[in-house]
N, CA, C and O atoms as a DFTB+ gen file, in Angstrom:
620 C
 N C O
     1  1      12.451      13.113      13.562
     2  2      11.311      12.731      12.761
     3  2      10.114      13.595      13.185
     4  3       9.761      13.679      14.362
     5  1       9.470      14.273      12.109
     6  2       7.912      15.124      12.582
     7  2       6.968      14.050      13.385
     8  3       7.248      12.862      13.547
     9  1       5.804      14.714      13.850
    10  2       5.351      14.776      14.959
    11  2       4.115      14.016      13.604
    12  3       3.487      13.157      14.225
    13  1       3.807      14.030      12.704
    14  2       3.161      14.012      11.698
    15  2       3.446      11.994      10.594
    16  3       2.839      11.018      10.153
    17  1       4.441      12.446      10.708
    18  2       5.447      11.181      10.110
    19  2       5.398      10.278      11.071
    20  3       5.072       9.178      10.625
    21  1       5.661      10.302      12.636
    22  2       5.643       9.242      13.405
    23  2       3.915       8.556      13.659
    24  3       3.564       7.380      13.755
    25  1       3.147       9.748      13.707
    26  2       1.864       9.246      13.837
    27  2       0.980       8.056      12.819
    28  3       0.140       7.205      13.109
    29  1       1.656       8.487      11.443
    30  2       1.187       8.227      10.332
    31  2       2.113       6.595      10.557
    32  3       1.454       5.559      10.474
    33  1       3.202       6.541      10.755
    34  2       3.825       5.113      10.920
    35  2       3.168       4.306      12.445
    36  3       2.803       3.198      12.836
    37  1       3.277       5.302      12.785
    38  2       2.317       4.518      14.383
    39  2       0.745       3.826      13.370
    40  3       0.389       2.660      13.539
    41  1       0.254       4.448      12.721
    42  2      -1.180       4.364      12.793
    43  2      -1.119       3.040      11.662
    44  3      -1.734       2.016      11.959
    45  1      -0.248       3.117      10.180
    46  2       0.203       1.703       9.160
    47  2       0.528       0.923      10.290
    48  3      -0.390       0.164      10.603
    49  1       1.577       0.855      11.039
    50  2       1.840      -0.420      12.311
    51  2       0.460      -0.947      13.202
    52  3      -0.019      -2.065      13.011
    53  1       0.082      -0.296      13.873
    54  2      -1.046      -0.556      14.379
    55  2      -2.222      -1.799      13.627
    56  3      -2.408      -3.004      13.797
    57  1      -2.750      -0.881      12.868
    58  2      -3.515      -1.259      11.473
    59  2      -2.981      -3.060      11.224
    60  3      -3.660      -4.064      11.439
    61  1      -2.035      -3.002      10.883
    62  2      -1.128      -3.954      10.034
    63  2      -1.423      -4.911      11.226
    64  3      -2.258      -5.815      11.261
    65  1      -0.219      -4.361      12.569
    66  2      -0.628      -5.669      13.404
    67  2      -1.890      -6.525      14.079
    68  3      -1.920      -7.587      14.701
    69  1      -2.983      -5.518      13.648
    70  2      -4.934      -5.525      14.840
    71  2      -4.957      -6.568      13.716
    72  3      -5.221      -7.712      14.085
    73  1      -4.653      -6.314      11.985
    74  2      -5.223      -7.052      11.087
    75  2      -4.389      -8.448      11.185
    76  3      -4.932      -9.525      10.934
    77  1      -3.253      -8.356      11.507
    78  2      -2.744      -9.910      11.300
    79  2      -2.809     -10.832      12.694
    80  3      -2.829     -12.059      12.605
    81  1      -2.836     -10.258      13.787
    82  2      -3.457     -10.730      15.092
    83  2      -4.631     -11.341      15.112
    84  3      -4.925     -12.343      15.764
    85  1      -5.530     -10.518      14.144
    86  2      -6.872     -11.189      14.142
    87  2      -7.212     -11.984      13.457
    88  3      -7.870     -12.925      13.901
    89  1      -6.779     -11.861      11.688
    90  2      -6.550     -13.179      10.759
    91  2      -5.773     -14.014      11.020
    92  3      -6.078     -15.050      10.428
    93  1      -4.408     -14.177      11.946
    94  2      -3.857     -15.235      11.726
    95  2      -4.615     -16.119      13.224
    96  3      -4.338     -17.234      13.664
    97  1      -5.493     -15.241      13.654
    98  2      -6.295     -16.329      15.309
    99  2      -7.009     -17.057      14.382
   100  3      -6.852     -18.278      14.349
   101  1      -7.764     -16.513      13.627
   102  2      -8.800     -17.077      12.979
   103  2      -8.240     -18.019      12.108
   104  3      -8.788     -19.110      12.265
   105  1      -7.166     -18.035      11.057
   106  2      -6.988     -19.197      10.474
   107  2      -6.288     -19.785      11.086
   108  3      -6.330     -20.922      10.616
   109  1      -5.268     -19.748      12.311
   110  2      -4.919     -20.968      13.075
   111  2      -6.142     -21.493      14.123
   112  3      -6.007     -22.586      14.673
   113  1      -7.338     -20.664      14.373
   114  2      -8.348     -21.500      14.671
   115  2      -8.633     -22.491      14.335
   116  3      -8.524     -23.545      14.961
   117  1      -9.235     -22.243      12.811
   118  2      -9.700     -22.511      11.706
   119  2      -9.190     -24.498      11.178
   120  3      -9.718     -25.574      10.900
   121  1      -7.594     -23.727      11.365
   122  2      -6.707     -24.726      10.923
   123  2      -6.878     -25.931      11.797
   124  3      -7.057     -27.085      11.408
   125  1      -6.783     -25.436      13.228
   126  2      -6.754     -26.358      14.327
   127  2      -8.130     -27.349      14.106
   128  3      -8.115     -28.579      14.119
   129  1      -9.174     -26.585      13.924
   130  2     -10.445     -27.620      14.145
   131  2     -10.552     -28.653      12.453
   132  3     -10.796     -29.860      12.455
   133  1     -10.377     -28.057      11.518
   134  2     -10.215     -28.830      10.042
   135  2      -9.245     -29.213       9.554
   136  3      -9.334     -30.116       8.722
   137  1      -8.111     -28.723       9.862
   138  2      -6.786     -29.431       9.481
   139  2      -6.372     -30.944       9.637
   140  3      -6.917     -31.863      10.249
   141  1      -5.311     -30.896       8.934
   142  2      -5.263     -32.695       9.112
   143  2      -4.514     -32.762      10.281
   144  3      -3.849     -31.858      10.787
   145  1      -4.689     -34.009      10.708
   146  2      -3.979     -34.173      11.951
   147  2      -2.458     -34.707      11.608
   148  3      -2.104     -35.385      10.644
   149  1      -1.651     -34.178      12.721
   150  2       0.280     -34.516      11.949
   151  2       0.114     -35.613      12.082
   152  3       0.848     -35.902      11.137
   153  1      -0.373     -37.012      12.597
   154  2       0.196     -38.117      12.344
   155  2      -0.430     -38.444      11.564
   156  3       0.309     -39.175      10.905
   157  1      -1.728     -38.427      10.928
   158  2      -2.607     -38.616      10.257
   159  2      -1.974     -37.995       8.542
   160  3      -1.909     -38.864       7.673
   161  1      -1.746     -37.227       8.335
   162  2      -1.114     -36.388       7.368
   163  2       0.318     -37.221       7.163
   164  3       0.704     -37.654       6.078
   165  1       0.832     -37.318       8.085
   166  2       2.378     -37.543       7.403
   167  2       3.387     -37.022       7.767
   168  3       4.538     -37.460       7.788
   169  1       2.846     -35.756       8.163
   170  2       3.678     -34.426       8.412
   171  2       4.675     -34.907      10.228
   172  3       4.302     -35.633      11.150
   173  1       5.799     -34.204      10.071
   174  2       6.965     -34.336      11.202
   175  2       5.814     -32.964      11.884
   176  3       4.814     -32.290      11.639
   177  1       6.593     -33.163      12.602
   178  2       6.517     -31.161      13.707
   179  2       6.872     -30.260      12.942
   180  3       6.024     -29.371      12.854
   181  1       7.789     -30.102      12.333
   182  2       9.035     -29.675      12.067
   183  2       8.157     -28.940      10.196
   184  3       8.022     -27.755       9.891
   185  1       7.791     -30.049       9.443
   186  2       6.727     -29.558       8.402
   187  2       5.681     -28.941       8.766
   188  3       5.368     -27.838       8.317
   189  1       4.967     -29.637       9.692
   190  2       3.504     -28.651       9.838
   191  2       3.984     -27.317      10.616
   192  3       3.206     -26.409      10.325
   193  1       4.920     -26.913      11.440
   194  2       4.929     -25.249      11.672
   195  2       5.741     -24.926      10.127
   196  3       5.264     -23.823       9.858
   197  1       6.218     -25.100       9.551
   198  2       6.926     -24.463       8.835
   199  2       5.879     -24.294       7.649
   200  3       5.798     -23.221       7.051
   201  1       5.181     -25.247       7.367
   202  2       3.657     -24.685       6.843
   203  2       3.076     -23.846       6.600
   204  3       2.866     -23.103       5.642
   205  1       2.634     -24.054       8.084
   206  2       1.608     -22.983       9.041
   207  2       2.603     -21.765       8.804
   208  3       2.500     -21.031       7.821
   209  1       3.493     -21.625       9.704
   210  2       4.474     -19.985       9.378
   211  2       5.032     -19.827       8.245
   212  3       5.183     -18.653       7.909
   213  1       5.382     -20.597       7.557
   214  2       5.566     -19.747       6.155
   215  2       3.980     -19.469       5.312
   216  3       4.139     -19.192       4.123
   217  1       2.809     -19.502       5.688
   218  2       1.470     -19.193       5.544
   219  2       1.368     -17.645       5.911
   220  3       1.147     -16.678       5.182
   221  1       1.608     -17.734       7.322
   222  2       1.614     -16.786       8.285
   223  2       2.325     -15.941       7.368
   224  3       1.701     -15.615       6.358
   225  1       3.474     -15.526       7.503
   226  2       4.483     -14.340       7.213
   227  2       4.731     -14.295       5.921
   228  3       5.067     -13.168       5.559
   229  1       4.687     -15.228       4.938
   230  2       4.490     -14.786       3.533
   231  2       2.804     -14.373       3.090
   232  3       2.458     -13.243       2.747
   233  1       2.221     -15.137       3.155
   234  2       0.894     -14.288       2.493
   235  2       0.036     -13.390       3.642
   236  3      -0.212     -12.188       3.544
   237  1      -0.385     -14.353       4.843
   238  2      -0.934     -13.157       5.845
   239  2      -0.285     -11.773       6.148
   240  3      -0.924     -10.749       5.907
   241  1       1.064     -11.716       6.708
   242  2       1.497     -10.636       6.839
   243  2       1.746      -9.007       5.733
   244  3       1.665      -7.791       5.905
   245  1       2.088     -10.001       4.559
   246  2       1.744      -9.196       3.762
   247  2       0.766      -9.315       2.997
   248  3       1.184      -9.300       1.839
   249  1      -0.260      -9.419       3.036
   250  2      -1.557      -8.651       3.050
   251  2      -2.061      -7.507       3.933
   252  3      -2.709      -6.518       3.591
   253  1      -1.572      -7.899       5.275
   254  2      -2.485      -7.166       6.559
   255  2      -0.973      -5.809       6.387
   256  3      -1.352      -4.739       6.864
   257  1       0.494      -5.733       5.839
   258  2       0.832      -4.628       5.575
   259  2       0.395      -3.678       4.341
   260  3       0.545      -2.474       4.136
   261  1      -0.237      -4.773       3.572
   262  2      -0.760      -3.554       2.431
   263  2      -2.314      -2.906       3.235
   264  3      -2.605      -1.718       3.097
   265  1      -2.908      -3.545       3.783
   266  2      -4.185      -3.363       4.390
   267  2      -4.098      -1.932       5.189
   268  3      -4.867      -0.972       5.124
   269  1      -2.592      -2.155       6.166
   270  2      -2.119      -1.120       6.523
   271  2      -2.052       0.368       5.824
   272  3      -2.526       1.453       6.158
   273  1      -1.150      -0.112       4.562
   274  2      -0.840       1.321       4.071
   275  2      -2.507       1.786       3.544
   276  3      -2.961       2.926       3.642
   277  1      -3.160       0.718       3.039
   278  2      -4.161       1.697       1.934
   279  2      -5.251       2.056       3.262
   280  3      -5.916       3.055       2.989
   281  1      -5.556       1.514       4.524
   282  2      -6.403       2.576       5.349
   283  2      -5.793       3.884       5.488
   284  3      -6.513       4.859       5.700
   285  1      -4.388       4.010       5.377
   286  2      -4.113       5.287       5.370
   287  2      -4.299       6.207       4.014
   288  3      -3.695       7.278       3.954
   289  1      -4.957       5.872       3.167
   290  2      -5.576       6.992       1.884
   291  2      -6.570       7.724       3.031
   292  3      -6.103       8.859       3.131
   293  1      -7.285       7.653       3.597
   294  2      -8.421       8.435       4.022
   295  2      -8.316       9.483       4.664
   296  3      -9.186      10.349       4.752
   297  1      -6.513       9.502       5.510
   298  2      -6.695      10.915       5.852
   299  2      -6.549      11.828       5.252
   300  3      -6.450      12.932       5.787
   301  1      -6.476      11.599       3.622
   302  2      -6.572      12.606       2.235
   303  2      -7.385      13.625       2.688
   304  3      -8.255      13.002       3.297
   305  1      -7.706      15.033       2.795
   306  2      -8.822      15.370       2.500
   307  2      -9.130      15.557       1.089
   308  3      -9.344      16.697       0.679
   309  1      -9.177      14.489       0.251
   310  2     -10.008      14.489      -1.207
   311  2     -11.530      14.035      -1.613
   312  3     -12.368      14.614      -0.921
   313  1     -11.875      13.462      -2.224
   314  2     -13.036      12.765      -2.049
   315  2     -13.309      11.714      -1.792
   316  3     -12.915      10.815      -2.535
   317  1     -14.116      11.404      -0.601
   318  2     -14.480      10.230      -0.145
   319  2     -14.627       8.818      -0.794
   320  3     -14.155       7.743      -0.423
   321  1     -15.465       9.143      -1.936
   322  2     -16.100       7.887      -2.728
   323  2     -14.989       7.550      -3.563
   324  3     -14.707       6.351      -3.581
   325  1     -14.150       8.474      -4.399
   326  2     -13.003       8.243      -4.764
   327  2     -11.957       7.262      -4.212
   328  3     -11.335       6.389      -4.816
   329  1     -11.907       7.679      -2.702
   330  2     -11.132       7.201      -1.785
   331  2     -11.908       5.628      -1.554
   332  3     -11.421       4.502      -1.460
   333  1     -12.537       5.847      -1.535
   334  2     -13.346       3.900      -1.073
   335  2     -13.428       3.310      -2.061
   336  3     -13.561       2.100      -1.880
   337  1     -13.400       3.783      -3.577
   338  2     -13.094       3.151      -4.498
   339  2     -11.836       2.284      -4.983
   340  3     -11.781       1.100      -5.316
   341  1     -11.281       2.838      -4.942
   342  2      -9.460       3.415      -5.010
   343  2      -9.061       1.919      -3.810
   344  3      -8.437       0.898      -4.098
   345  1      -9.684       2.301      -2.474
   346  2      -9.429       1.360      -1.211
   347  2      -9.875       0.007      -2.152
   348  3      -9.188      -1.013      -2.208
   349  1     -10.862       0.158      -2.710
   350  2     -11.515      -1.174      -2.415
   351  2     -11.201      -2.484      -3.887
   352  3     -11.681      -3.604      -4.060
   353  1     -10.191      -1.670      -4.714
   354  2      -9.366      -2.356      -5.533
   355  2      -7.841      -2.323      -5.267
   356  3      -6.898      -2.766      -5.924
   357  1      -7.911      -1.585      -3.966
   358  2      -5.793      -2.084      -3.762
   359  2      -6.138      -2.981      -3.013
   360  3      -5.403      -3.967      -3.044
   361  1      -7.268      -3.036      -2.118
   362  2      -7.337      -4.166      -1.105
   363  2      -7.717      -5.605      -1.752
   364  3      -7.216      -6.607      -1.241
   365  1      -8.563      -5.730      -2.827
   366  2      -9.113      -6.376      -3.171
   367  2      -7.611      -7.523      -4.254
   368  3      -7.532      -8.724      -4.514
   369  1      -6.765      -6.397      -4.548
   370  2      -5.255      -7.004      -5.171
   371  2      -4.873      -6.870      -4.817
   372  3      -3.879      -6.396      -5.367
   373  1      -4.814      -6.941      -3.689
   374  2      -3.534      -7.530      -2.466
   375  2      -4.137      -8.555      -1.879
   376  3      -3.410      -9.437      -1.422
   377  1      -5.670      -8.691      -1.747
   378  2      -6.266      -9.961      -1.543
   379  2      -6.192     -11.209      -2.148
   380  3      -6.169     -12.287      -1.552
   381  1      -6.143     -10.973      -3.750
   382  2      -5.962     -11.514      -4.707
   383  2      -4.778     -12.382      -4.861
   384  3      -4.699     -13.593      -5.069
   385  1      -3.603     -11.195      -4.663
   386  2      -2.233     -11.943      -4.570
   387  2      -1.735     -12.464      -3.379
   388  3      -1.208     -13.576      -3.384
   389  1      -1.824     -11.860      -2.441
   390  2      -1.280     -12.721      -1.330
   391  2      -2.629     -13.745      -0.913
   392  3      -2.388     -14.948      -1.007
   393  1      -3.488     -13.507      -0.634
   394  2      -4.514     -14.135       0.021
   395  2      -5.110     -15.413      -0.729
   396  3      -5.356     -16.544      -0.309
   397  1      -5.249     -14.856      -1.935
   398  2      -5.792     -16.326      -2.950
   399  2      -4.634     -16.945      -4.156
   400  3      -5.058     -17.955      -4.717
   401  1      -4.011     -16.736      -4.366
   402  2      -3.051     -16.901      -5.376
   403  2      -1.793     -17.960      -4.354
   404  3      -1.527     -19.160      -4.421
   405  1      -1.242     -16.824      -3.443
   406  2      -0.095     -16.998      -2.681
   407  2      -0.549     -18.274      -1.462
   408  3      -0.083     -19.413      -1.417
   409  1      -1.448     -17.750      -0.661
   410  2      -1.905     -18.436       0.280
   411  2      -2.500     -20.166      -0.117
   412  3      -2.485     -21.174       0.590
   413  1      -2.987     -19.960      -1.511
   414  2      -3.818     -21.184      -1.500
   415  2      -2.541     -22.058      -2.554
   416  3      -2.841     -23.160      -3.013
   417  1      -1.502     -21.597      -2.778
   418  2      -0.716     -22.490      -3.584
   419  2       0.566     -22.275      -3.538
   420  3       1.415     -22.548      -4.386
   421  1       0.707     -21.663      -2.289
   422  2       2.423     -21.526      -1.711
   423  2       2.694     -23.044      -1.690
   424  3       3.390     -23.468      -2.612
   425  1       2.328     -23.764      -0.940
   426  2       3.165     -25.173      -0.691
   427  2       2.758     -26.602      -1.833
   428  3       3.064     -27.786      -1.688
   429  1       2.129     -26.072      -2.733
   430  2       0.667     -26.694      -3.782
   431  2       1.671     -26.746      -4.433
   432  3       2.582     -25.919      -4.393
   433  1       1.597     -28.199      -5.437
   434  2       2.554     -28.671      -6.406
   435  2       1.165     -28.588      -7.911
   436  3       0.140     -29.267      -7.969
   437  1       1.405     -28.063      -8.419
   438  2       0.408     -28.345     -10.217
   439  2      -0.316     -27.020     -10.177
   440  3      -0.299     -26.247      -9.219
   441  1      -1.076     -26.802     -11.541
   442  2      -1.631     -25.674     -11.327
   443  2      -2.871     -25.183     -11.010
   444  3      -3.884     -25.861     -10.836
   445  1      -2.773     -24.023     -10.940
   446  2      -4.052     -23.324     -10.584
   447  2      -5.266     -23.648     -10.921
   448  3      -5.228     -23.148     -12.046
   449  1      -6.527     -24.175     -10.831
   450  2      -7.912     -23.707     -11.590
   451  2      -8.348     -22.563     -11.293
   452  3      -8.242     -21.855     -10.291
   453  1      -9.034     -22.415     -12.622
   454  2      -9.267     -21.105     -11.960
   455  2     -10.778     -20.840     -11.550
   456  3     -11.179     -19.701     -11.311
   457  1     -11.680     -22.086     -11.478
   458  2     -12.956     -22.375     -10.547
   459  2     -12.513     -21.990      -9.089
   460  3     -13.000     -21.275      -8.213
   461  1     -11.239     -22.865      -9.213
   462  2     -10.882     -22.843      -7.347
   463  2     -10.240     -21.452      -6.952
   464  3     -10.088     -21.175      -5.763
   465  1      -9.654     -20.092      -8.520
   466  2      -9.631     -18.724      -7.998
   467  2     -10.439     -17.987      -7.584
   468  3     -10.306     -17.085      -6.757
   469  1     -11.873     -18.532      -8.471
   470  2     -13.207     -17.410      -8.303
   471  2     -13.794     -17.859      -6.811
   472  3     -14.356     -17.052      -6.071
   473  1     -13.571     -19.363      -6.444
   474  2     -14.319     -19.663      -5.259
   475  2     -13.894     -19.241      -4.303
   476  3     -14.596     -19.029      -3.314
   477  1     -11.921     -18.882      -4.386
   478  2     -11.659     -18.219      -3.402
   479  2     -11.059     -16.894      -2.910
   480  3     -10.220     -16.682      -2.035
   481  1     -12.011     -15.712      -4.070
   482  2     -11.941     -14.772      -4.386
   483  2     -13.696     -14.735      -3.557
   484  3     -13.763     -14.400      -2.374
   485  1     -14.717     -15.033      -4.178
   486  2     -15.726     -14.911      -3.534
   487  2     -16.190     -14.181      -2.064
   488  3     -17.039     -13.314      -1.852
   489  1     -15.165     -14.984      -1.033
   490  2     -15.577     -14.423       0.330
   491  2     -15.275     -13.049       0.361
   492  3     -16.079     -12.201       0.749
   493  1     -13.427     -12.655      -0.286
   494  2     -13.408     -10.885      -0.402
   495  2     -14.877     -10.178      -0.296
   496  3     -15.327      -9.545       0.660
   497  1     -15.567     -10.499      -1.696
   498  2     -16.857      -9.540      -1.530
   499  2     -17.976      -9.388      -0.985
   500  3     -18.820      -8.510      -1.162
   501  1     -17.966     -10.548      -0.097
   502  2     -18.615     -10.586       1.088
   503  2     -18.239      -9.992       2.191
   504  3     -18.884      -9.052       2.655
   505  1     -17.053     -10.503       2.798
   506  2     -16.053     -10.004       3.811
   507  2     -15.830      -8.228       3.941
   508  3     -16.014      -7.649       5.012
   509  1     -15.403      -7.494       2.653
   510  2     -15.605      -6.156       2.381
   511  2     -16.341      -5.676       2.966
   512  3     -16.113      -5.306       4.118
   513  1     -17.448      -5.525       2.383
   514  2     -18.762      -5.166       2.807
   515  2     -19.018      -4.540       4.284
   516  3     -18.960      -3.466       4.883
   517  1     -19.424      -6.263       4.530
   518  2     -19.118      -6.238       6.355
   519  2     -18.074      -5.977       6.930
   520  3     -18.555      -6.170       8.047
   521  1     -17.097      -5.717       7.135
   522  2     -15.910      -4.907       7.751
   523  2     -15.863      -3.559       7.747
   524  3     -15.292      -2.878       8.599
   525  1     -16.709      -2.983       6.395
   526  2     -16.704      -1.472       5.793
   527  2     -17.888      -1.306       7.178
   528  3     -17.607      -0.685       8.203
   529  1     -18.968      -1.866       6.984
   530  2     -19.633      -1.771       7.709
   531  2     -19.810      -1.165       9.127
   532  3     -20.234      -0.122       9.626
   533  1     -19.019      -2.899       9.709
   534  2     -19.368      -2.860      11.022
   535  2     -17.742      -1.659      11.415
   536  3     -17.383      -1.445      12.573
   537  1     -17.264      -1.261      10.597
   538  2     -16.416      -0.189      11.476
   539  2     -16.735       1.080      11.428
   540  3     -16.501       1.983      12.232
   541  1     -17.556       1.085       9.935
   542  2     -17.940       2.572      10.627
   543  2     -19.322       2.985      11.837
   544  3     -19.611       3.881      12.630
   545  1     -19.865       1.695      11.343
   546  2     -20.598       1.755      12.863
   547  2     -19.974       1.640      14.522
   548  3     -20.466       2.100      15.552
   549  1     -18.758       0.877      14.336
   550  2     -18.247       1.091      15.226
   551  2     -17.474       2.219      16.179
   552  3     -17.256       2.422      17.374
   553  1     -17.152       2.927      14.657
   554  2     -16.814       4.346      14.962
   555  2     -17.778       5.410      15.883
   556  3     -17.533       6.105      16.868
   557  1     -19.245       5.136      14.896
   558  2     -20.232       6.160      15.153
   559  2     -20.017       6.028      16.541
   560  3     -19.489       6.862      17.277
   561  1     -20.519       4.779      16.885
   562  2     -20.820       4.252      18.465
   563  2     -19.843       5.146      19.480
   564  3     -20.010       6.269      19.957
   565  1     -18.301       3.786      19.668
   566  2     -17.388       4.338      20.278
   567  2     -16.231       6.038      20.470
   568  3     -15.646       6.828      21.211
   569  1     -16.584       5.654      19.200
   570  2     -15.446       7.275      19.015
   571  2     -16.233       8.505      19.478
   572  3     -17.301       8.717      18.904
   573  1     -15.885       9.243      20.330
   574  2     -16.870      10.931      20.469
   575  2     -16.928      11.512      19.397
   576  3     -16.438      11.038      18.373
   577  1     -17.403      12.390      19.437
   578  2     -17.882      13.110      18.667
   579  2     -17.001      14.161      18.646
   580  3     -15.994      13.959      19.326
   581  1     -17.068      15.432      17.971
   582  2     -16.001      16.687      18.255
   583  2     -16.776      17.699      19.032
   584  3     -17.851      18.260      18.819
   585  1     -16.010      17.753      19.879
   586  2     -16.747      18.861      20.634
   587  2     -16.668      20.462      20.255
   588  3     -15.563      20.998      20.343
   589  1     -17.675      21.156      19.885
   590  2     -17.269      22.261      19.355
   591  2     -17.613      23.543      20.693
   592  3     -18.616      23.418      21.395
   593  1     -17.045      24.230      20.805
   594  2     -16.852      25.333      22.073
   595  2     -18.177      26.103      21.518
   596  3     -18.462      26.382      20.354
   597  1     -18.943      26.374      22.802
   598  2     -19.901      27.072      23.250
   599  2     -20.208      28.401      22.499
   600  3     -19.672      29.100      23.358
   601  1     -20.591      29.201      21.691
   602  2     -20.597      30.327      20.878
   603  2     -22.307      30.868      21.354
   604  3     -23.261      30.091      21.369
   605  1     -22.361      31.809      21.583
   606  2     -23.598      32.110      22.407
   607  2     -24.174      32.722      21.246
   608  3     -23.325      33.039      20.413
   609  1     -25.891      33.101      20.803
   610  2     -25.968      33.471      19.894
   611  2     -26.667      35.099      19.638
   612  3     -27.342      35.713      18.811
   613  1     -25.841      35.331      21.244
   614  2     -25.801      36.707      21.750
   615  2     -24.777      37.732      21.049
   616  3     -24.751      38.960      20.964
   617  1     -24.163      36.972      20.707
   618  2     -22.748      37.599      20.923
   619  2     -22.594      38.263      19.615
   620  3     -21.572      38.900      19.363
């Protein structure tokens, strides 16, 4: 396998797992402090993980693998704004489907409203934003800079 090909699968893996490590802390946080309680609910052991993980690995995981592939558009060298455009409607339908569609009515018996799609479509365009944000600031910060070799203007 190229030296090129492994990096590019190193970098979708990576990506994929930082994103589902960190969403699934947060909604089993989340879950833990607002959720119903199993005896309180109804629920065996046995229902509430199977819940919770079929949550997990059907809609979280795949989301945070599409999340994966589309950060990798950028090492295009094409155009930028193109490229964040482009990002910011594959992410936004893959948000859509796994995240609000999948997530909020995997185990849900009746149908959809679609008040309760827009309300939970909403945070996406908040959430966006700030993530676009705080990483490329995070970049500026942490990441060096390129160092370019010394050229005297003697020479």
């Amino acid at each position: 396998m190229k030296e090129s090909t492994r990096k590019w699968i190193h970098n979708v893996a990576f990506t994929t797992f930082l994103a589902f490590f960190l969403i699934s802390f947060c909604y089993v946080g989340l879950f833990t402090l607002v959720g119903d309680d199993l005896e309180g609910g109804g629920q065996t052991f046995f229902q509430f993980f199977s819940y919770l993980f079929g949550k997990l690995f059907f809609c979280i995981f795949p989301f945070c693998l599409c999340l994966g592939f589309a950060n990798r558009m950028f090492e295009r060298k094409t155009n930028r704004a193109v490229l964040r455009i482009l990002h910011f409607f594959l992410v936004f339908l893959a948000y859509f489907i796994f995240m609000d569609l999948l997530f909020n009515h995997l185990f849900e018996d009746g149908e959809v409203p679609v008040g309760q799609i827009i309300r939970h479509t909403l945070p996406f365009f908040v959430c966006y934003p700030i993530t676009v944000w705080v990483t490329h600031l995070g970049r500026a910060v942490f990441l060096p800079k390129e160092k370019k070799d010394f050229t005297s203007i003697l020479d």
